[in-house]
Amino acid sequence: MALGLLAVPVWSISQTLVNGAGSTFAAPMYSTWLSAYQKLHPDVQINYQAIGSGGGVRQIMEGKVDFGASDGPMTDKQIQEYKDGHGFGILHFPAVLGADVPAYNVPGVGELNFTPDLLAGIYLGKITKWNDPMLHEANPKANLPSNDIVVVHRSDGSGTTYVWADYLSKVSEAWRNKVAKGFSVNWPVGLAARGNDGVSGLIEKTPYSLGYVELSYALQKQLTYGRVRNASGNFIKADLVSVAAAAVEASKDLPEDFRISITNAPGKDAFPISSFSWLLIPSKIQDAGKRKAVIDFLTWALTDGQKLTQELVYARLPERVVSRELAAISRIQ
Amino acid sequence: MASAAPTLLDAKLSKSPGKIGIALFGLILVVGLGYIGLQLASDLSVVRSPSVFPFLLLGVALLVALGFEFVNGFHDTANAVATAIYTHSLEPHVAVVWSGMWNFIGVLVSSGAVAFAIISLLPVELILQVGRGAGFAMVFALLTAAIIWNLGTWYFGLPSSSSHTLIGSIIGVGLANQLMSAKTGTSGVDWLQAAGVGKSLLVSPIVGFVTAGLMLLLAKVIIPDKRLYQAPEGKEPPPFWIRCLLIFTCTGVSYAHGSNDGQKGMGLIMLILIGTVPTAYALNHAIPPSQVQTFIAVSDRANATLSSYVSPDAVVGDPGEEVTDYIRTREFKESTMLALREMVDSVANELNYWKAVAKVPEDRVPNLRNDMYVISEALRLMQKSNAGHMTAADWEVLSNYKKQIDAATKFIPLWVKVAVALALGLGTMIGWKRIVVTVGEKIGKDHLTYGQGAAAEITAMLTIGAADMYGLPVSTTHVLSSGVAGTMAANRSGLQWDTLRNMAMAWVLTLPVSIMLSGLLYWGFRSIG
């Protein structure tokens, strides 16, 4: 997938140009949205660069783009720093709803079950073989080989990593103490690759590897991915229903600024490594044309745009979240 | 100024060179070439390439790089042998072979530190993509520009500084690179280097002139031996102790030249090897697997050390780009520390996974090498500017770690040293004459006396030592030539102003001309390729 400059330039005299950058987790969705939106609004050109959430947060903080996109929320201190630097705030708008899935390449092995302890153990470097007793216990019928597990993770500052690490921090004390959550974490083991594309590619060509990618990438690359045991004790496969379930359950207490983690969500059908992906939008946009374009695009993405989510296997945003967001758009001045 | 009229030297050269010397050198040459061929063949046997193009490129690039050393050799010999020849301390043939041998030895025992210091002056993004067009354009432009200017000044018998030429060429490439890229993300020129050359232009002649002159005057007071201050009569060698001294300084200067200047080409040859055949040369395959375990242990400590300085609110995009930006701009940000920690973590995990350097697969080698190079450069710059305000104990951990990654990336195979040593030694023995004549006969109006030769040469040797120790911006060539002039002035012998004018002009022009040459060549090569 070419996720560089996504919008096709259409030249007209008074074209408004808006630049955004960040998340690769949500990039396929933004790509589809932007080309659909372009057809409706030929006078607006929105570019999106899928450079990873870490890069997206950096670029919006440094004022290099008009909006950022991230699957991990900015920290309080980062928000304060933004305010101090720019004189106005930064807003989080949940735009995409997706999931990290454990994807792997083990010849002759199909869908596997993973417990939270298994995933934490593998990423902590404690579980190193595909035939580890814990893997057997979760998958009594699978014919597991004795090969080493080749752990794959992101090299760049990543929201997909944030979601993964945030989940492991909730389910594993060892992970919380030793690694913790973040866009860039101190990996105990593994080979690194850049972007969701890079990780998918590395898994695809490396036998006995395991990595985490956003669901749509696993589907697009036709990678095998496993079920994960959720907080209610059920092994759940990531799909439209289970990811939406996580969002519905967890977002009943939606905070004012929309910065909410929905990993390890309650609910018997919820997929536990689900997450919102946010658009990071300055609360003040000086250029009236850009302001109008950003507001209009965001409104469209939250309403009509939601109809396009399913074909890419991103879940629809819950109604409750959408209506709260539409009300909050007025905060963009 | 190519000498048409017979010189004193021609008279001296009527003697045939020692047959034993020629035979010995021939033997060294044959053995050396054989060794180089065998090593190269065995190193390249791991390389699987569908086309011969990389090998062809490698061959051409190696020839150009060795050509650079060759020309460098016949340019700088005069520094070592001019005084020894004109004081009859050594026969010319013996002197150049002697000097060539000591250059050879100097190169062989050199550490490679200077080689990599030269590389670090180049635009970092070009080093990281040395396997691609821009990287090759850089190496070829540098070498060709330096060869052209060195050959030109040599042809006219002008003793000009090879170091200034190389630094000028480096600046030229940096400047052209900056001008050719519209975006701001490219590194430009290290103007500190240019300023260093500027200072050297002022300092070296003064140091040489004054020190050598004063030394001669002082000697006249302290050492009353009259023979010392007379021009040699006939072909008599100087008094024994003076002869020893002159031979000793000739040896010292030759050795120092080999171990310092010889390395300039080595660094560039390594860049060429890494660019053309990364599988064989990007990482040091000589590191045993047991060493990899040590590396990982040291890495873990460095990781923990850096982690203690990482802010929880720092955020990075691509860590490699982040740290490269730091190297380019020298702006240390909160995120640089995190990016560096990420890179250290990732290099350690990668090596831990493959277990041995030689097992890292072809497609991951260039990235791993670049990561290691970037980490090492960043640590070097951070230590210099005390970025991140780390404690001395922490720096100790990080320096130890840096040594480990340098061992994996900043290595020079022995055959490269042998090749450079041969080229430099050969150049010394072949092209020495023109500049030696200038230094020996055309600076002063009188023949060089023993004392003058000794004073100038001792000054040159002392400044080489001092320059190494105190980082003085001096050029050996400039110091020696001015030293001879200084002793002439102190002796009231009178100076040949024509020669001095030409020399001064060449010295001043070296920097701008080599900047322009290499800049234009870089632009040309980039436009073709």
GROMACS .gro file of N, CA and C in nm, chain A residues 101-213:
model
  339
  101VAL      N    1  -0.393  -0.660   1.631
  101VAL     CA    2  -0.409  -0.805   1.640
  101VAL      C    3  -0.271  -0.871   1.642
  102PRO      N    4  -0.260  -0.984   1.717
  102PRO     CA    5  -0.134  -1.057   1.713
  102PRO      C    6  -0.130  -1.139   1.583
  103ALA      N    7  -0.046  -1.098   1.489
  103ALA     CA    8  -0.037  -1.166   1.359
  103ALA      C    9   0.092  -1.247   1.356
  104TYR      N   10   0.088  -1.361   1.291
  104TYR     CA   11   0.206  -1.447   1.293
  104TYR      C   12   0.219  -1.527   1.165
  105ASN      N   13   0.336  -1.585   1.148
  105ASN     CA   14   0.366  -1.661   1.028
  105ASN      C   15   0.428  -1.793   1.074
  106VAL      N   16   0.345  -1.889   1.105
  106VAL     CA   17   0.394  -2.020   1.149
  106VAL      C   18   0.342  -2.123   1.049
  107PRO      N   19   0.431  -2.174   0.963
  107PRO     CA   20   0.385  -2.267   0.860
  107PRO      C   21   0.305  -2.383   0.920
  108GLY      N   22   0.187  -2.409   0.863
  108GLY     CA   23   0.106  -2.523   0.907
  108GLY      C   24   0.023  -2.497   1.031
  109VAL      N   25   0.029  -2.377   1.084
  109VAL     CA   26  -0.049  -2.347   1.204
  109VAL      C   27  -0.153  -2.240   1.171
  110GLY      N   28  -0.277  -2.268   1.207
  110GLY     CA   29  -0.386  -2.174   1.179
  110GLY      C   30  -0.409  -2.079   1.294
  111GLU      N   31  -0.539  -2.054   1.319
  111GLU     CA   32  -0.575  -1.955   1.418
  111GLU      C   33  -0.542  -2.003   1.560
  112LEU      N   34  -0.471  -1.919   1.635
  112LEU     CA   35  -0.433  -1.958   1.771
  112LEU      C   36  -0.503  -1.870   1.874
  113ASN      N   37  -0.510  -1.924   1.995
  113ASN     CA   38  -0.561  -1.846   2.108
  113ASN      C   39  -0.444  -1.789   2.187
  114PHE      N   40  -0.456  -1.663   2.226
  114PHE     CA   41  -0.352  -1.602   2.310
  114PHE      C   42  -0.415  -1.551   2.438
  115THR      N   43  -0.350  -1.583   2.550
  115THR     CA   44  -0.393  -1.525   2.678
  115THR      C   45  -0.311  -1.398   2.697
  116PRO      N   46  -0.357  -1.307   2.781
  116PRO     CA   47  -0.278  -1.185   2.808
  116PRO      C   48  -0.137  -1.220   2.857
  117ASP      N   49  -0.126  -1.325   2.942
  117ASP     CA   50   0.004  -1.363   2.994
  117ASP      C   51   0.098  -1.410   2.883
  118LEU      N   52   0.040  -1.479   2.785
  118LEU     CA   53   0.120  -1.527   2.673
  118LEU      C   54   0.179  -1.409   2.594
  119LEU      N   55   0.093  -1.314   2.561
  119LEU     CA   56   0.141  -1.200   2.482
  119LEU      C   57   0.246  -1.122   2.559
  120ALA      N   58   0.221  -1.099   2.689
  120ALA     CA   59   0.319  -1.027   2.770
  120ALA      C   60   0.449  -1.107   2.780
  121GLY      N   61   0.434  -1.240   2.801
  121GLY     CA   62   0.553  -1.325   2.814
  121GLY      C   63   0.637  -1.326   2.688
  122ILE      N   64   0.572  -1.331   2.573
  122ILE     CA   65   0.645  -1.332   2.446
  122ILE      C   66   0.718  -1.199   2.427
  123TYR      N   67   0.649  -1.089   2.453
  123TYR     CA   68   0.712  -0.958   2.431
  123TYR      C   69   0.811  -0.920   2.539
  124LEU      N   70   0.805  -0.989   2.654
  124LEU     CA   71   0.907  -0.965   2.757
  124LEU      C   72   1.029  -1.053   2.733
  125GLY      N   73   1.018  -1.144   2.636
  125GLY     CA   74   1.130  -1.233   2.608
  125GLY      C   75   1.135  -1.352   2.703
  126LYS      N   76   1.025  -1.375   2.777
  126LYS     CA   77   1.021  -1.487   2.871
  126LYS      C   78   0.975  -1.614   2.801
  127ILE      N   79   0.883  -1.599   2.706
  127ILE     CA   80   0.837  -1.713   2.628
  127ILE      C   81   0.903  -1.703   2.491
  128THR      N   82   0.986  -1.802   2.460
  128THR     CA   83   1.069  -1.787   2.339
  128THR      C   84   1.041  -1.891   2.231
  129LYS      N   85   0.965  -1.996   2.265
  129LYS     CA   86   0.944  -2.104   2.167
  129LYS      C   87   0.795  -2.117   2.135
  130TRP      N   88   0.769  -2.158   2.010
  130TRP     CA   89   0.631  -2.175   1.969
  130TRP      C   90   0.564  -2.292   2.041
  131ASN      N   91   0.643  -2.388   2.091
  131ASN     CA   92   0.581  -2.501   2.162
  131ASN      C   93   0.588  -2.484   2.314
  132ASP      N   94   0.595  -2.361   2.360
  132ASP     CA   95   0.596  -2.334   2.503
  132ASP      C   96   0.471  -2.395   2.568
  133PRO      N   97   0.485  -2.453   2.688
  133PRO     CA   98   0.369  -2.515   2.754
  133PRO      C   99   0.248  -2.423   2.764
  134MET      N  100   0.273  -2.293   2.787
  134MET     CA  101   0.160  -2.200   2.799
  134MET      C  102   0.083  -2.189   2.668
  135LEU      N  103   0.158  -2.192   2.556
  135LEU     CA  104   0.091  -2.188   2.426
  135LEU      C  105   0.011  -2.316   2.403
  136HIS      N  106   0.070  -2.428   2.448
  136HIS     CA  107  -0.001  -2.556   2.437
  136HIS      C  108  -0.131  -2.554   2.516
  137GLU      N  109  -0.120  -2.501   2.634
  137GLU     CA  110  -0.236  -2.498   2.723
  137GLU      C  111  -0.353  -2.419   2.661
  138ALA      N  112  -0.317  -2.305   2.596
  138ALA     CA  113  -0.421  -2.224   2.533
  138ALA      C  114  -0.469  -2.285   2.401
  139ASN      N  115  -0.383  -2.369   2.342
  139ASN     CA  116  -0.415  -2.428   2.211
  139ASN      C  117  -0.388  -2.578   2.212
  140PRO      N  118  -0.470  -2.652   2.287
  140PRO     CA  119  -0.440  -2.796   2.304
  140PRO      C  120  -0.439  -2.873   2.173
  141LYS      N  121  -0.515  -2.826   2.073
  141LYS     CA  122  -0.524  -2.905   1.950
  141LYS      C  123  -0.422  -2.864   1.844
  142ALA      N  124  -0.357  -2.752   1.863
  142ALA     CA  125  -0.266  -2.703   1.758
  142ALA      C  126  -0.137  -2.783   1.756
  143ASN      N  127  -0.082  -2.800   1.636
  143ASN     CA  128   0.042  -2.874   1.620
  143ASN      C  129   0.157  -2.773   1.619
  144LEU      N  130   0.206  -2.739   1.739
  144LEU     CA  131   0.301  -2.627   1.751
  144LEU      C  132   0.445  -2.674   1.731
  145PRO      N  133   0.522  -2.602   1.648
  145PRO     CA  134   0.661  -2.640   1.623
  145PRO      C  135   0.752  -2.594   1.737
  146SER      N  136   0.874  -2.645   1.737
  146SER     CA  137   0.966  -2.611   1.846
  146SER      C  138   1.052  -2.489   1.814
  147ASN      N  139   1.022  -2.422   1.701
  147ASN     CA  140   1.107  -2.308   1.661
  147ASN      C  141   1.098  -2.190   1.757
  148ASP      N  142   1.203  -2.107   1.751
  148ASP     CA  143   1.203  -1.983   1.830
  148ASP      C  144   1.098  -1.888   1.774
  149ILE      N  145   1.037  -1.812   1.863
  149ILE     CA  146   0.943  -1.708   1.818
  149ILE      C  147   1.024  -1.585   1.777
  150VAL      N  148   1.007  -1.540   1.654
  150VAL     CA  149   1.074  -1.417   1.609
  150VAL      C  150   0.978  -1.301   1.638
  151VAL      N  151   1.009  -1.227   1.744
  151VAL     CA  152   0.920  -1.117   1.783
  151VAL      C  153   0.945  -0.997   1.693
  152VAL      N  154   0.838  -0.937   1.642
  152VAL     CA  155   0.851  -0.819   1.556
  152VAL      C  156   0.777  -0.702   1.620
  153HIS      N  157   0.839  -0.586   1.618
  153HIS     CA  158   0.771  -0.466   1.670
  153HIS      C  159   0.806  -0.346   1.585
  154ARG      N  160   0.747  -0.233   1.621
  154ARG     CA  161   0.770  -0.111   1.543
  154ARG      C  162   0.902  -0.047   1.579
  155SER      N  163   0.966   0.018   1.479
  155SER     CA  164   1.089   0.092   1.507
  155SER      C  165   1.057   0.238   1.532
  156ASP      N  166   0.948   0.287   1.475
  156ASP     CA  167   0.915   0.429   1.487
  156ASP      C  168   0.817   0.454   1.600
  157GLY      N  169   0.810   0.577   1.644
  157GLY     CA  170   0.715   0.615   1.747
  157GLY      C  171   0.575   0.590   1.695
  158SER      N  172   0.499   0.502   1.763
  158SER     CA  173   0.380   0.448   1.700
  158SER      C  174   0.260   0.440   1.792
  159GLY      N  175   0.143   0.474   1.740
  159GLY     CA  176   0.020   0.458   1.815
  159GLY      C  177  -0.019   0.312   1.826
  160THR      N  178   0.012   0.236   1.722
  160THR     CA  179  -0.016   0.092   1.726
  160THR      C  180   0.062   0.031   1.842
  161THR      N  181   0.187   0.076   1.859
  161THR     CA  182   0.268   0.033   1.973
  161THR      C  183   0.203   0.079   2.103
  162TYR      N  184   0.156   0.205   2.103
  162TYR     CA  185   0.094   0.259   2.224
  162TYR      C  186  -0.021   0.171   2.269
  163VAL      N  187  -0.107   0.133   2.174
  163VAL     CA  188  -0.224   0.051   2.206
  163VAL      C  189  -0.179  -0.084   2.263
  164TRP      N  190  -0.081  -0.144   2.197
  164TRP     CA  191  -0.028  -0.275   2.238
  164TRP      C  192   0.032  -0.266   2.379
  165ALA      N  193   0.116  -0.164   2.400
  165ALA     CA  194   0.185  -0.149   2.529
  165ALA      C  195   0.087  -0.108   2.638
  166ASP      N  196  -0.013  -0.029   2.601
  166ASP     CA  197  -0.115   0.014   2.696
  166ASP      C  198  -0.194  -0.108   2.743
  167TYR      N  199  -0.226  -0.197   2.646
  167TYR     CA  200  -0.297  -0.320   2.681
  167TYR      C  201  -0.212  -0.407   2.773
  168LEU      N  202  -0.086  -0.431   2.733
  168LEU     CA  203   0.000  -0.517   2.814
  168LEU      C  204   0.024  -0.458   2.953
  169SER      N  205   0.027  -0.324   2.964
  169SER     CA  206   0.044  -0.262   3.095
  169SER      C  207  -0.076  -0.291   3.185
  170LYS      N  208  -0.194  -0.302   3.123
  170LYS     CA  209  -0.314  -0.329   3.205
  170LYS      C  210  -0.321  -0.474   3.249
  171VAL      N  211  -0.268  -0.566   3.166
  171VAL     CA  212  -0.286  -0.707   3.199
  171VAL      C  213  -0.162  -0.772   3.261
  172SER      N  214  -0.046  -0.706   3.255
  172SER     CA  215   0.076  -0.768   3.307
  172SER      C  216   0.153  -0.671   3.396
  173GLU      N  217   0.169  -0.712   3.522
  173GLU     CA  218   0.241  -0.626   3.615
  173GLU      C  219   0.386  -0.613   3.572
  174ALA      N  220   0.441  -0.727   3.524
  174ALA     CA  221   0.582  -0.727   3.483
  174ALA      C  222   0.602  -0.626   3.370
  175TRP      N  223   0.510  -0.624   3.275
  175TRP     CA  224   0.521  -0.530   3.163
  175TRP      C  225   0.510  -0.386   3.212
  176ARG      N  226   0.412  -0.364   3.302
  176ARG     CA  227   0.391  -0.229   3.354
  176ARG      C  228   0.516  -0.177   3.423
  177ASN      N  229   0.583  -0.267   3.498
  177ASN     CA  230   0.701  -0.223   3.573
  177ASN      C  231   0.825  -0.212   3.486
  178LYS      N  232   0.837  -0.302   3.391
  178LYS     CA  233   0.962  -0.308   3.317
  178LYS      C  234   0.959  -0.224   3.189
  179VAL      N  235   0.844  -0.221   3.122
  179VAL     CA  236   0.839  -0.154   2.991
  179VAL      C  237   0.743  -0.036   2.991
  180ALA      N  238   0.623  -0.058   3.041
  180ALA     CA  239   0.517   0.044   3.047
  180ALA      C  240   0.466   0.085   2.910
  181LYS      N  241   0.370   0.179   2.908
  181LYS     CA  242   0.310   0.218   2.780
  181LYS      C  243   0.383   0.336   2.720
  182GLY      N  244   0.365   0.353   2.591
  182GLY     CA  245   0.429   0.467   2.523
  182GLY      C  246   0.431   0.445   2.374
  183PHE      N  247   0.461   0.551   2.302
  183PHE     CA  248   0.474   0.540   2.156
  183PHE      C  249   0.601   0.466   2.119
  184SER      N  250   0.706   0.489   2.199
  184SER     CA  251   0.834   0.422   2.177
  184SER      C  252   0.872   0.358   2.308
  185VAL      N  253   0.878   0.228   2.313
  185VAL     CA  254   0.910   0.163   2.441
  185VAL      C  255   1.045   0.092   2.431
  186ASN      N  256   1.097   0.056   2.546
  186ASN     CA  257   1.227  -0.009   2.554
  186ASN      C  258   1.206  -0.159   2.539
  187TRP      N  259   1.210  -0.205   2.415
  187TRP     CA  260   1.175  -0.344   2.388
  187TRP      C  261   1.275  -0.442   2.446
  188PRO      N  262   1.228  -0.541   2.523
  188PRO     CA  263   1.323  -0.642   2.574
  188PRO      C  264   1.375  -0.733   2.462
  189VAL      N  265   1.293  -0.760   2.360
  189VAL     CA  266   1.336  -0.846   2.249
  189VAL      C  267   1.275  -0.796   2.119
  190GLY      N  268   1.323  -0.852   2.008
  190GLY     CA  269   1.252  -0.835   1.882
  190GLY      C  270   1.326  -0.763   1.773
  191LEU      N  271   1.276  -0.784   1.650
  191LEU     CA  272   1.327  -0.715   1.533
  191LEU      C  273   1.233  -0.598   1.506
  192ALA      N  274   1.291  -0.487   1.459
  192ALA     CA  275   1.211  -0.368   1.440
  192ALA      C  276   1.181  -0.343   1.293
  193ALA      N  277   1.064  -0.289   1.266
  193ALA     CA  278   1.028  -0.249   1.130
  193ALA      C  279   0.946  -0.122   1.138
  194ARG      N  280   0.945  -0.046   1.028
  194ARG     CA  281   0.883   0.085   1.031
  194ARG      C  282   0.739   0.080   0.979
  195GLY      N  283   0.648   0.138   1.055
  195GLY     CA  284   0.509   0.148   1.012
  195GLY      C  285   0.436   0.015   1.017
  196ASN      N  286   0.303   0.020   1.010
  196ASN     CA  287   0.224  -0.103   1.004
  196ASN      C  288   0.260  -0.184   0.879
  197ASP      N  289   0.291  -0.113   0.770
  197ASP     CA  290   0.334  -0.179   0.648
  197ASP      C  291   0.460  -0.260   0.670
  198GLY      N  292   0.558  -0.196   0.734
  198GLY     CA  293   0.687  -0.260   0.756
  198GLY      C  294   0.674  -0.383   0.843
  199VAL      N  295   0.595  -0.373   0.951
  199VAL     CA  296   0.577  -0.486   1.041
  199VAL      C  297   0.504  -0.600   0.968
  200SER      N  298   0.398  -0.566   0.894
  200SER     CA  299   0.326  -0.670   0.819
  200SER      C  300   0.420  -0.740   0.722
  201GLY      N  301   0.501  -0.660   0.653
  201GLY     CA  302   0.594  -0.715   0.554
  201GLY      C  303   0.696  -0.808   0.617
  202LEU      N  304   0.748  -0.766   0.733
  202LEU     CA  305   0.850  -0.848   0.800
  202LEU      C  306   0.790  -0.980   0.849
  203ILE      N  307   0.667  -0.974   0.900
  203ILE     CA  308   0.601  -1.098   0.944
  203ILE      C  309   0.580  -1.190   0.823
  204GLU      N  310   0.535  -1.131   0.713
  204GLU     CA  311   0.505  -1.207   0.593
  204GLU      C  312   0.626  -1.286   0.544
  205LYS      N  313   0.744  -1.223   0.553
  205LYS     CA  314   0.860  -1.291   0.494
  205LYS      C  315   0.946  -1.363   0.597
  206THR      N  316   0.908  -1.358   0.725
  206THR     CA  317   0.989  -1.423   0.827
  206THR      C  318   0.912  -1.539   0.891
  207PRO      N  319   0.947  -1.664   0.857
  207PRO     CA  320   0.879  -1.777   0.920
  207PRO      C  321   0.898  -1.775   1.072
  208TYR      N  322   0.796  -1.815   1.144
  208TYR     CA  323   0.794  -1.825   1.291
  208TYR      C  324   0.797  -1.688   1.359
  209SER      N  325   0.759  -1.584   1.286
  209SER     CA  326   0.755  -1.451   1.347
  209SER      C  327   0.617  -1.423   1.404
  210LEU      N  328   0.614  -1.328   1.497
  210LEU     CA  329   0.487  -1.279   1.553
  210LEU      C  330   0.500  -1.130   1.576
  211GLY      N  331   0.398  -1.057   1.535
  211GLY     CA  332   0.400  -0.912   1.557
  211GLY      C  333   0.260  -0.861   1.580
  212TYR      N  334   0.249  -0.730   1.603
  212TYR     CA  335   0.116  -0.671   1.621
  212TYR      C  336   0.093  -0.570   1.510
  213VAL      N  337  -0.022  -0.581   1.445
  213VAL     CA  338  -0.056  -0.483   1.341
  213VAL      C  339  -0.202  -0.447   1.355
   0.00000   0.00000   0.00000
